[in-house]
PDB file of C-alpha atoms and ligand atoms in Angstrom:
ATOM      1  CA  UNK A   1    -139.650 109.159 -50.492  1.00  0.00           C
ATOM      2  CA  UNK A   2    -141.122 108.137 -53.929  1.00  0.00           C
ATOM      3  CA  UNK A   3    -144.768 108.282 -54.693  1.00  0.00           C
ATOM      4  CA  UNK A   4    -147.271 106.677 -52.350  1.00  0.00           C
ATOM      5  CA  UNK A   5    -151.039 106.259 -53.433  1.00  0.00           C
ATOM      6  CA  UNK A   6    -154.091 108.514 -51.753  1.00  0.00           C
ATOM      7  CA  UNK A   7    -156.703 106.811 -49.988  1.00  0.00           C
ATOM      8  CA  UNK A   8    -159.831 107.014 -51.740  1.00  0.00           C
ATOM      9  CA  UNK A   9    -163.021 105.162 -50.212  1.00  0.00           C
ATOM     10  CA  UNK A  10    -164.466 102.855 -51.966  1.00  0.00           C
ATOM     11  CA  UNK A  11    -168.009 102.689 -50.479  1.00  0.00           C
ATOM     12  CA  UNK A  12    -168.043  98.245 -50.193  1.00  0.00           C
ATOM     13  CA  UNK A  13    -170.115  98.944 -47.037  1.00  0.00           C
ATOM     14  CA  UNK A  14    -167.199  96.684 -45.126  1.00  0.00           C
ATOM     15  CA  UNK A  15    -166.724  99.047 -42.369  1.00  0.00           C
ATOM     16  CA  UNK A  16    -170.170 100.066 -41.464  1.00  0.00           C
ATOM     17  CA  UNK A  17    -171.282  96.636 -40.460  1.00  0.00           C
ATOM     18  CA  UNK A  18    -170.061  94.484 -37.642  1.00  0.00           C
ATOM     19  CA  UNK A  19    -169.660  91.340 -35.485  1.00  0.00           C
ATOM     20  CA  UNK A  20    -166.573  91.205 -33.659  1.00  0.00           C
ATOM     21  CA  UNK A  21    -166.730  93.971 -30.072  1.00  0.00           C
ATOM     22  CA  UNK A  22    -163.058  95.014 -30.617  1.00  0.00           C
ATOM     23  CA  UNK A  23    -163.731  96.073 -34.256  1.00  0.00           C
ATOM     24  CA  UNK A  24    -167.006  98.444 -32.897  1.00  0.00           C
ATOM     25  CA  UNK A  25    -166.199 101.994 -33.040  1.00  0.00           C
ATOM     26  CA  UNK A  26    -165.253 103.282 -29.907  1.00  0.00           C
ATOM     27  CA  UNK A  27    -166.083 106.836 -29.000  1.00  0.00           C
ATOM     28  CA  UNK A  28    -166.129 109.614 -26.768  1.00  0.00           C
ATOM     29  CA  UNK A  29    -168.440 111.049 -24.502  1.00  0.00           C
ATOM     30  CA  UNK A  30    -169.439 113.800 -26.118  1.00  0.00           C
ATOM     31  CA  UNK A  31    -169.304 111.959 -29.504  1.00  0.00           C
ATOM     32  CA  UNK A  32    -171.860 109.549 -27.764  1.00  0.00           C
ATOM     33  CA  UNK A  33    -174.444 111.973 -26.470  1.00  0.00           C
ATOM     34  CA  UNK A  34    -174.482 113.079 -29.987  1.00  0.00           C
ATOM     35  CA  UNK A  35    -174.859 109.775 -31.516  1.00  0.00           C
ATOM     36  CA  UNK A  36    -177.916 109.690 -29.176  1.00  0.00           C
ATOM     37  CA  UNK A  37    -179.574 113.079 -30.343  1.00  0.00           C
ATOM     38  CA  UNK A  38    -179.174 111.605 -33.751  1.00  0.00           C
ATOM     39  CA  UNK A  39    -180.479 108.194 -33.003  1.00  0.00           C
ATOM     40  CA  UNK A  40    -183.830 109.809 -31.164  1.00  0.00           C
ATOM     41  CA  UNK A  41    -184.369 111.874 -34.328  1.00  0.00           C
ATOM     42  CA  UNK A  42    -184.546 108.975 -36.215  1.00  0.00           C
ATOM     43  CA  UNK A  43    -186.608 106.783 -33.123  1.00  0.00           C
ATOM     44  CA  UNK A  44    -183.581 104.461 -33.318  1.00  0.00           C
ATOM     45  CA  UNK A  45    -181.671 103.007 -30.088  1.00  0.00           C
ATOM     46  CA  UNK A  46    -178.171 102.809 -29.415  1.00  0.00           C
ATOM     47  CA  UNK A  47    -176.203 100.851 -27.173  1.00  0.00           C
ATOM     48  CA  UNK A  48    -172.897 101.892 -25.498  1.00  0.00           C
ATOM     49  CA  UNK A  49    -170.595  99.841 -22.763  1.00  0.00           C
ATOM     50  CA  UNK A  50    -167.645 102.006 -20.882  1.00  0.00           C
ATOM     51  CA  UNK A  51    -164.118 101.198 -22.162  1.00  0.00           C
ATOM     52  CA  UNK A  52    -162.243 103.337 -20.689  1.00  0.00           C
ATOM     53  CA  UNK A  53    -162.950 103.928 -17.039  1.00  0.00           C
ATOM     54  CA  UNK A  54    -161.439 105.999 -13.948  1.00  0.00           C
ATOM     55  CA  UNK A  55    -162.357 105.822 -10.490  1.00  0.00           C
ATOM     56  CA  UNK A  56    -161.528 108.672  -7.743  1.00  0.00           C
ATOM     57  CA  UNK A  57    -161.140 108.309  -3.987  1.00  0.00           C
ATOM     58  CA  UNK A  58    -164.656 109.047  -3.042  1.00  0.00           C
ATOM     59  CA  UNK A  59    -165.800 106.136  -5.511  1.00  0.00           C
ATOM     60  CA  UNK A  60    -167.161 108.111  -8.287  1.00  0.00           C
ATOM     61  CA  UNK A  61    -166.230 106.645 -11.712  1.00  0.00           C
ATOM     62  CA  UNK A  62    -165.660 108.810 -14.875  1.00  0.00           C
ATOM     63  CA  UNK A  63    -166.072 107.069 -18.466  1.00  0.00           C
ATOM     64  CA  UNK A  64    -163.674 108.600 -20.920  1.00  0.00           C
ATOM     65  CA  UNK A  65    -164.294 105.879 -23.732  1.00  0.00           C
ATOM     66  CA  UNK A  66    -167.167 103.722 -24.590  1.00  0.00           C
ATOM     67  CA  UNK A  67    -167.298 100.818 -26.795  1.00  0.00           C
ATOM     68  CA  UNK A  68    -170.528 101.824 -29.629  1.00  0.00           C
ATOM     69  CA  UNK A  69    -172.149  98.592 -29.803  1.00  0.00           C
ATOM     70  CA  UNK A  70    -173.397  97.939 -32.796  1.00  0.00           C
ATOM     71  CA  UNK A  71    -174.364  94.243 -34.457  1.00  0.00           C
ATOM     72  CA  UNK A  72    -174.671  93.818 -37.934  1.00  0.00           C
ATOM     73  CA  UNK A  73    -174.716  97.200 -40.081  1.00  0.00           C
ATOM     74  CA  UNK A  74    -175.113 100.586 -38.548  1.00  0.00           C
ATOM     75  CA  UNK A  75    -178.085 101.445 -37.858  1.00  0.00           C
ATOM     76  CA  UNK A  76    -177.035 104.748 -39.528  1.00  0.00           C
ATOM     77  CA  UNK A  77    -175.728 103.176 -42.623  1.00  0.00           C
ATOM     78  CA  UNK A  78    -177.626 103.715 -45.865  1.00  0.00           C
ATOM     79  CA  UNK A  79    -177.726 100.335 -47.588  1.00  0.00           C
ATOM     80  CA  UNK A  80    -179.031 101.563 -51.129  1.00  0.00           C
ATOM     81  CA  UNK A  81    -176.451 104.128 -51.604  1.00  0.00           C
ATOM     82  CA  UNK A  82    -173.595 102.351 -49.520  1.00  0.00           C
ATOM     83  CA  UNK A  83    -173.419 106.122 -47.611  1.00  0.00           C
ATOM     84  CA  UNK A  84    -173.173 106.962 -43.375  1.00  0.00           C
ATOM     85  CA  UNK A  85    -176.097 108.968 -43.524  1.00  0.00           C
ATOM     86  CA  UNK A  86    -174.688 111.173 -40.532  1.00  0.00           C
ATOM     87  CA  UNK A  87    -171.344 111.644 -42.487  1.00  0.00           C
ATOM     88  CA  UNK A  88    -170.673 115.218 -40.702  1.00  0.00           C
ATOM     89  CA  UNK A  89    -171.410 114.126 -37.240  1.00  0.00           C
ATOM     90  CA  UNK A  90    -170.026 110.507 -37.346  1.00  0.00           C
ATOM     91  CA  UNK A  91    -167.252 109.656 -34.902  1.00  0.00           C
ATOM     92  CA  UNK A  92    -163.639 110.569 -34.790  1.00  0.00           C
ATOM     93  CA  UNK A  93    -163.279 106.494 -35.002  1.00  0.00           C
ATOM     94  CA  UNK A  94    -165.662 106.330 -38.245  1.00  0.00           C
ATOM     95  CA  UNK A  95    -163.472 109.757 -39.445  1.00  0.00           C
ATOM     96  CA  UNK A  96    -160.025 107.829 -39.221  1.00  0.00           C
ATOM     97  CA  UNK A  97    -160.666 104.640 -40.520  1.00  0.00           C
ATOM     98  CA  UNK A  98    -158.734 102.735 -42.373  1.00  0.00           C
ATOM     99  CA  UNK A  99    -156.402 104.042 -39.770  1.00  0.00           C
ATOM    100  CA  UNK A 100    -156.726 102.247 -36.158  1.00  0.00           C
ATOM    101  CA  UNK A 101    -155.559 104.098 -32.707  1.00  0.00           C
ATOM    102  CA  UNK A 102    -154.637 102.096 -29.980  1.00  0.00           C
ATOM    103  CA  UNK A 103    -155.704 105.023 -27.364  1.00  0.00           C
ATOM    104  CA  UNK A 104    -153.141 103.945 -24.501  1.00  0.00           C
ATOM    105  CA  UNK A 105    -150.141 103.581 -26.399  1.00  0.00           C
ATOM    106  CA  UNK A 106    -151.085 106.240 -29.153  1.00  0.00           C
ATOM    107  CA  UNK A 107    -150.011 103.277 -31.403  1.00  0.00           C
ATOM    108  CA  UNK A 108    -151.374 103.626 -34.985  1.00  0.00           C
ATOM    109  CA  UNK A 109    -152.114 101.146 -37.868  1.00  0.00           C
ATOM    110  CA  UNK A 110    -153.845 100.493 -41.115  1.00  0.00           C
ATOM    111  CA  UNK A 111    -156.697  98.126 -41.006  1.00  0.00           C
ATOM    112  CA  UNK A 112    -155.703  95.278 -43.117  1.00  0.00           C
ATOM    113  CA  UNK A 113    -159.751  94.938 -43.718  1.00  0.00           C
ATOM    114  CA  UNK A 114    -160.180  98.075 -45.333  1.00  0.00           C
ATOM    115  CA  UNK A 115    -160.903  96.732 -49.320  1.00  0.00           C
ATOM    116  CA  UNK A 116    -158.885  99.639 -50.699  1.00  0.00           C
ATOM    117  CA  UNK A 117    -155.761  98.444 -48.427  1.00  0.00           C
ATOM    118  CA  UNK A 118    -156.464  95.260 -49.717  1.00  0.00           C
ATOM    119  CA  UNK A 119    -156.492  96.131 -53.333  1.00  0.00           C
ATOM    120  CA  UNK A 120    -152.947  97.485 -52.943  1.00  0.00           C
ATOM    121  CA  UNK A 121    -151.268  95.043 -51.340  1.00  0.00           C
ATOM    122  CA  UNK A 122    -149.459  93.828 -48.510  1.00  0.00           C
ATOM    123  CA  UNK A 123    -146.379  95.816 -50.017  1.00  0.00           C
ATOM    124  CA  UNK A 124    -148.170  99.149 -49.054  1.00  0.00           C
ATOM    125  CA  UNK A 125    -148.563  98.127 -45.417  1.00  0.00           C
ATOM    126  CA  UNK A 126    -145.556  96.914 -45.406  1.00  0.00           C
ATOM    127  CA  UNK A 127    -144.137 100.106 -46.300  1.00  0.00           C
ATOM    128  CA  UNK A 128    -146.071 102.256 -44.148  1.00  0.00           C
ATOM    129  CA  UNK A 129    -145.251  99.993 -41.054  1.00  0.00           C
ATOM    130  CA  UNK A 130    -141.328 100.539 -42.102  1.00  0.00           C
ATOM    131  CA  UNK A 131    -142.156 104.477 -42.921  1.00  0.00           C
ATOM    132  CA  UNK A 132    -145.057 105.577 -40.362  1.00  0.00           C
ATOM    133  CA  UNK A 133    -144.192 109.130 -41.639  1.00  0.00           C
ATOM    134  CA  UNK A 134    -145.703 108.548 -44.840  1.00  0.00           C
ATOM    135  CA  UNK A 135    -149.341 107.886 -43.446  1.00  0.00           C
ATOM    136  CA  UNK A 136    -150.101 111.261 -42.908  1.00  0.00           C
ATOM    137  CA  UNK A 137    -149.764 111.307 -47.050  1.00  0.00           C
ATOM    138  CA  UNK A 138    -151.672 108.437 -47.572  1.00  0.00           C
ATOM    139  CA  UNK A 139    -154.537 109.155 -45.211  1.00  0.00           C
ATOM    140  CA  UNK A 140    -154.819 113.078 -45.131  1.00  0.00           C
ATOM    141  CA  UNK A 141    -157.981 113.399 -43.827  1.00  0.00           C
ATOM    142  CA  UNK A 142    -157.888 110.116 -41.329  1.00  0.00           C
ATOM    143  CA  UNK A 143    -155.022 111.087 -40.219  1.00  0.00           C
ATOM    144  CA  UNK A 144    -156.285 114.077 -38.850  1.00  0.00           C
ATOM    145  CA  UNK A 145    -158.840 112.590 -37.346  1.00  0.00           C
ATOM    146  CA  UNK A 146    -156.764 109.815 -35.497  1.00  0.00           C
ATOM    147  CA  UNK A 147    -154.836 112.740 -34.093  1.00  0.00           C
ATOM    148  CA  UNK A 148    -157.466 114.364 -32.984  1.00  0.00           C
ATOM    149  CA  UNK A 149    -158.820 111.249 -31.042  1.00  0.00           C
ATOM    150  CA  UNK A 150    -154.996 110.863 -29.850  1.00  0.00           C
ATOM    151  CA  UNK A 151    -155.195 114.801 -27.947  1.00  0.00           C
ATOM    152  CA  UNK A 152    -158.997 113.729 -26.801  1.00  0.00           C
ATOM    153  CA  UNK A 153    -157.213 110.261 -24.898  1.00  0.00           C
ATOM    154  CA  UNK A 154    -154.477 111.901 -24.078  1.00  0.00           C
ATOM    155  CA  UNK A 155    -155.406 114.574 -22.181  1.00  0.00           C
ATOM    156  CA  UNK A 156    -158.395 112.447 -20.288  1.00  0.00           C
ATOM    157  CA  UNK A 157    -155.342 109.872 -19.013  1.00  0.00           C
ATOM    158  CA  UNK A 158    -153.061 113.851 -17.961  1.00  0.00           C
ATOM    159  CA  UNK A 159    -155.802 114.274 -16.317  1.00  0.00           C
ATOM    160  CA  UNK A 160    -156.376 111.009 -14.542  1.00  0.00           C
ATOM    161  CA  UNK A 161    -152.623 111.088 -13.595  1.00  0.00           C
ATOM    162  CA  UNK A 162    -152.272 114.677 -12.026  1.00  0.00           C
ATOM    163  CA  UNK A 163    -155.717 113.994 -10.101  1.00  0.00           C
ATOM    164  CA  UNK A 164    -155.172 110.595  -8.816  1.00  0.00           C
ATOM    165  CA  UNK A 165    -157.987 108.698 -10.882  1.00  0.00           C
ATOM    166  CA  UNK A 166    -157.034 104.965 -10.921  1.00  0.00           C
ATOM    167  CA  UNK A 167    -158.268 102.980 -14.145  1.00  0.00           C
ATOM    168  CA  UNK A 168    -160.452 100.172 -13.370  1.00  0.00           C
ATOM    169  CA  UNK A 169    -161.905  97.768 -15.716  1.00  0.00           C
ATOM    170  CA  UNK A 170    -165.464  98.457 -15.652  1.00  0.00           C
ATOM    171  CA  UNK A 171    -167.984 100.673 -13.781  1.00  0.00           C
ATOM    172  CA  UNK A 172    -169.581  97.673 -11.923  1.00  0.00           C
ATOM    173  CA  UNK A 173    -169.035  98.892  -7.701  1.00  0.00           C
ATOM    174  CA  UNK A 174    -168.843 102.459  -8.498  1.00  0.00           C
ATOM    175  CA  UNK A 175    -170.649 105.050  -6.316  1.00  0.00           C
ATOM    176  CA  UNK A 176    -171.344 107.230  -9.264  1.00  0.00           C
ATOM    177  CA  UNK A 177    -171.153 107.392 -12.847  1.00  0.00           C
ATOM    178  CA  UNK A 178    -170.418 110.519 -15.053  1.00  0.00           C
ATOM    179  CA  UNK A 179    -169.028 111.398 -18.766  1.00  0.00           C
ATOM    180  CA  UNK A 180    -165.589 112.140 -18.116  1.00  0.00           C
ATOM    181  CA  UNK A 181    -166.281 115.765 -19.490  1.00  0.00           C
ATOM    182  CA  UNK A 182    -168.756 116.239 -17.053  1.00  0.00           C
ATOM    183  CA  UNK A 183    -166.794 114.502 -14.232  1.00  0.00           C
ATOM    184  CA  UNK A 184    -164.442 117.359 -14.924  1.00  0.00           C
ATOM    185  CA  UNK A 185    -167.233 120.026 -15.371  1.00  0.00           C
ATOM    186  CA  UNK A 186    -168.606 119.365 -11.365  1.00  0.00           C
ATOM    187  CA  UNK A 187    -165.368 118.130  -9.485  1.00  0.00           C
ATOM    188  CA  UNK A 188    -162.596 119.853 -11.200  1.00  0.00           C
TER     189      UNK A 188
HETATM  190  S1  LIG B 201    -171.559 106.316 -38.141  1.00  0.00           S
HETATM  191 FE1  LIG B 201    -171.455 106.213 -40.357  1.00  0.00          FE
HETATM  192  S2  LIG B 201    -169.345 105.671 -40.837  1.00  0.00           S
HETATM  193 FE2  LIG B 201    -169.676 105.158 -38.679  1.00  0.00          FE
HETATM  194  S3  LIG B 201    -170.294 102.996 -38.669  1.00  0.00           S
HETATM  195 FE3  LIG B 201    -172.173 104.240 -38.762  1.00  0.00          FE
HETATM  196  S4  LIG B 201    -172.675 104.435 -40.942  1.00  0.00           S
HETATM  197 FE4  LIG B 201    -170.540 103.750 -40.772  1.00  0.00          FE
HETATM  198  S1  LIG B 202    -163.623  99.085 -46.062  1.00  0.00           S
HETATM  199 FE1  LIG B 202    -162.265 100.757 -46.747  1.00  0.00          FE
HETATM  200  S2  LIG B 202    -162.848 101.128 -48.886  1.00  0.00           S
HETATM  201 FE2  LIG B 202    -164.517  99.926 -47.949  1.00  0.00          FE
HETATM  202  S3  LIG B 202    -166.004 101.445 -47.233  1.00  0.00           S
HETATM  203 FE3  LIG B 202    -164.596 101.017 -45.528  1.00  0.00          FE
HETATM  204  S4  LIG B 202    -162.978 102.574 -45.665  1.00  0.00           S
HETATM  205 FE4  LIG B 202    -164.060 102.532 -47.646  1.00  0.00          FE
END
């Protein structure tokens, strides 16, 4: 397979601000609630919008995914020493970047943003898009967590299937609106 380089993080504070909603971290419900623990520590607020979104007969709508809204930098993001100040509580989605999951398809890339990608090359993506298998080599660590975040989706949409939740594009008309753990938790 020949020798492929390690990610190693080069702290240039790129990833920890933003502009653009699809490049916002998205996380999970129980990844949010803990976001919000954190953020009331630290009297900061946080804003969330559902992303992924099931409905069930009765009208009751269970959020799976939400989109973490944040414009500009972080509001967890240490400026002065170019560090996420919650680094063992951040997000599976802060955990696997430079690596990108499309949650539907399970579809994974490298974030041509990412300055380390950048420093090596296009020939590096270009390799890993012709050898996926050699990610896991690259990206230890964010690999792991993109898999992780792959199980989490995965078995939310099982569960949609086998229990007849449709997917609908927002929570706007819904009865009732719960964390899709919860959902789970009270209706089974
Ligand atoms: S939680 Fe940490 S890693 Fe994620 S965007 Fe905020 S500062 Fe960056
Ligand atoms: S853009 Fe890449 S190198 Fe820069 S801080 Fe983010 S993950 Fe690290």
């Amino acid at each position: 397979m020949g020798r492929v380089p390690r990610f190693e993080c080069l702290f240039c504070e790129l990833c920890c601000y933003f502009e653009d909603p699809v490049e916002m971290p998205t996380v999970f419900p129980k990844e949010k609630r803990l976001l919000e623990e954190l953020a009331e520590e630290r009297g900061v607020s946080l804003e969330f919008e559902p992303l992924l979104v099931f409905r069930d007969g009765e009208g009751r709508c269970a959020v799976a995914l939400y989109r973490w809204v944040i414009r500009g930098f972080c509001p967890f993001f240490d400026r002065g020493t170019r560090r996420c100040t919650i680094h063992g509580s951040k997000p599976l989605a802060c955990r696997m970047y430079p690596l990108l999951l499309e949650v539907n398809t399970g579809r994974l890339m490298v974030s041509g943003k990412c300055e380390w990608v950048r420093r090596m090359g296009r020939r590096l993506i270009e390799r890993l898009n012709a050898q996926p298998q050699l990610i896991p080599r690259v990206f230890p660590a964010e690999f792991d967590a993109a898999r992780a975040a792959f199980l989490e989706a995965a078995s939310a949409l099982e569960y949609a299937e086998k229990h007849g939740l449709k997917r609908v594009d927002s929570v706007e008309g819904c009865s009732e609106v719960y964390d899709f753990d919860d959902y789970v938790t009270r209706f089974g």
